[in-house]
C-alpha positions as YAML, in Angstrom:
chain: A
units: angstrom
residues:
- id: 1
  name: MET
  ca: [-0.06, -0.02, 0.00]
- id: 2
  name: ASP
  ca: [1.41, 3.24, -0.90]
- id: 3
  name: ARG
  ca: [1.35, 6.53, 1.15]
- id: 4
  name: HIS
  ca: [-1.59, 7.91, -0.57]
- id: 5
  name: ASP
  ca: [-3.80, 4.73, -0.08]
- id: 6
  name: GLU
  ca: [-2.52, 4.62, 3.58]
- id: 7
  name: LEU
  ca: [-3.81, 8.32, 4.15]
- id: 8
  name: ILE
  ca: [-7.17, 7.48, 2.51]
- id: 9
  name: ARG
  ca: [-7.45, 4.37, 4.76]
- id: 10
  name: LEU
  ca: [-6.61, 6.32, 7.96]
- id: 11
  name: HIS
  ca: [-8.85, 9.09, 7.13]
- id: 12
  name: ALA
  ca: [-11.83, 6.70, 6.39]
- id: 13
  name: MET
  ca: [-10.99, 4.96, 9.67]
- id: 14
  name: ARG
  ca: [-10.92, 8.19, 11.60]
- id: 15
  name: GLY
  ca: [-14.18, 9.23, 10.03]
- id: 16
  name: LEU
  ca: [-15.84, 5.92, 10.91]
- id: 17
  name: LEU
  ca: [-14.56, 6.10, 14.67]
- id: 18
  name: GLU
  ca: [-15.71, 9.60, 14.98]
- id: 19
  name: THR
  ca: [-19.11, 8.74, 13.72]
- id: 20
  name: ARG
  ca: [-19.47, 5.60, 16.11]
- id: 21
  name: LEU
  ca: [-18.53, 7.91, 18.88]
- id: 22
  name: LEU
  ca: [-20.98, 10.56, 17.98]
- id: 23
  name: VAL
  ca: [-23.77, 7.82, 17.81]
- id: 24
  name: LEU
  ca: [-22.75, 6.38, 21.14]
- id: 25
  name: GLU
  ca: [-22.80, 9.99, 22.60]
- id: 26
  name: ARG
  ca: [-26.28, 10.58, 21.51]
- id: 27
  name: ALA
  ca: [-27.34, 7.01, 22.89]
- id: 28
  name: ILE
  ca: [-25.76, 7.81, 26.24]
- id: 29
  name: GLU
  ca: [-27.45, 11.26, 26.38]
- id: 30
  name: ASP
  ca: [-30.83, 9.63, 25.57]
- id: 31
  name: GLN
  ca: [-30.34, 7.05, 28.22]
- id: 32
  name: ARG
  ca: [-29.44, 9.76, 30.84]
- id: 33
  name: GLN
  ca: [-32.57, 11.66, 29.84]
- id: 34
  name: HIS
  ca: [-34.65, 8.66, 30.85]
- id: 35
  name: GLY
  ca: [-32.72, 8.14, 34.08]
- id: 36
  name: VAL
  ca: [-31.11, 4.89, 32.89]
- id: 37
  name: ALA
  ca: [-27.35, 4.19, 33.37]
- id: 38
  name: ALA
  ca: [-25.25, 3.54, 30.30]
- id: 39
  name: PRO
  ca: [-22.26, 1.50, 31.54]
- id: 40
  name: ASP
  ca: [-22.22, -0.81, 28.33]
- id: 41
  name: LEU
  ca: [-22.22, 2.23, 26.13]
- id: 42
  name: LEU
  ca: [-19.32, 4.01, 28.17]
- id: 43
  name: LYS
  ca: [-17.37, 0.77, 27.78]
- id: 44
  name: ARG
  ca: [-17.74, 1.04, 24.04]
- id: 45
  name: VAL
  ca: [-16.57, 4.56, 24.10]
- id: 46
  name: GLU
  ca: [-13.69, 3.63, 26.23]
- id: 47
  name: ALA
  ca: [-12.75, 1.09, 23.64]
- id: 48
  name: LEU
  ca: [-12.93, 3.33, 20.57]
- id: 49
  name: LEU
  ca: [-11.12, 6.24, 22.11]
- id: 50
  name: PRO
  ca: [-7.62, 4.69, 22.10]
- id: 51
  name: ARG
  ca: [-8.20, 3.45, 18.66]
- id: 52
  name: LEU
  ca: [-9.10, 6.93, 17.45]
- id: 53
  name: GLU
  ca: [-5.90, 8.26, 19.25]
- id: 54
  name: GLN
  ca: [-3.75, 5.73, 17.39]
- id: 55
  name: VAL
  ca: [-5.19, 6.71, 13.94]
- id: 56
  name: ASN
  ca: [-4.60, 10.37, 14.81]
- id: 57
  name: ALA
  ca: [-1.23, 9.60, 15.91]
- id: 58
  name: LYS
  ca: [-0.46, 7.76, 12.62]
- id: 59
  name: LEU
  ca: [-1.83, 10.71, 10.59]
- id: 60
  name: ASP
  ca: [0.21, 13.13, 12.60]
- id: 61
  name: LYS
  ca: [3.39, 11.14, 12.03]
- id: 62
  name: MET
  ca: [2.63, 10.74, 8.24]
- id: 63
  name: ARG
  ca: [2.05, 14.50, 7.94]
- id: 64
  name: SER
  ca: [5.32, 15.22, 9.96]
- id: 65
  name: THR
  ca: [7.48, 12.97, 7.67]
- id: 66
  name: ALA
  ca: [5.83, 14.09, 4.35]
- id: 67
  name: ALA
  ca: [8.15, 15.50, 1.80]
- id: 68
  name: PRO
  ca: [7.56, 19.36, 1.37]
- id: 69
  name: ALA
  ca: [5.51, 20.23, -1.62]
...
């Protein structure tokens, strides 16, 4: 996989993770409004955040090592 393909893959993965986190955030808020605890949803958020951090770190590294245009 070349650099361009890797950037596309990482951006897509970041978008997917951010979307999942937004959906979970809304679900948690809905449960809180109904007075229901959301420990299972919080665990899912906690599992996704490190993956998002890894993707962002890879993207940052790729940007910092990019050849000047």
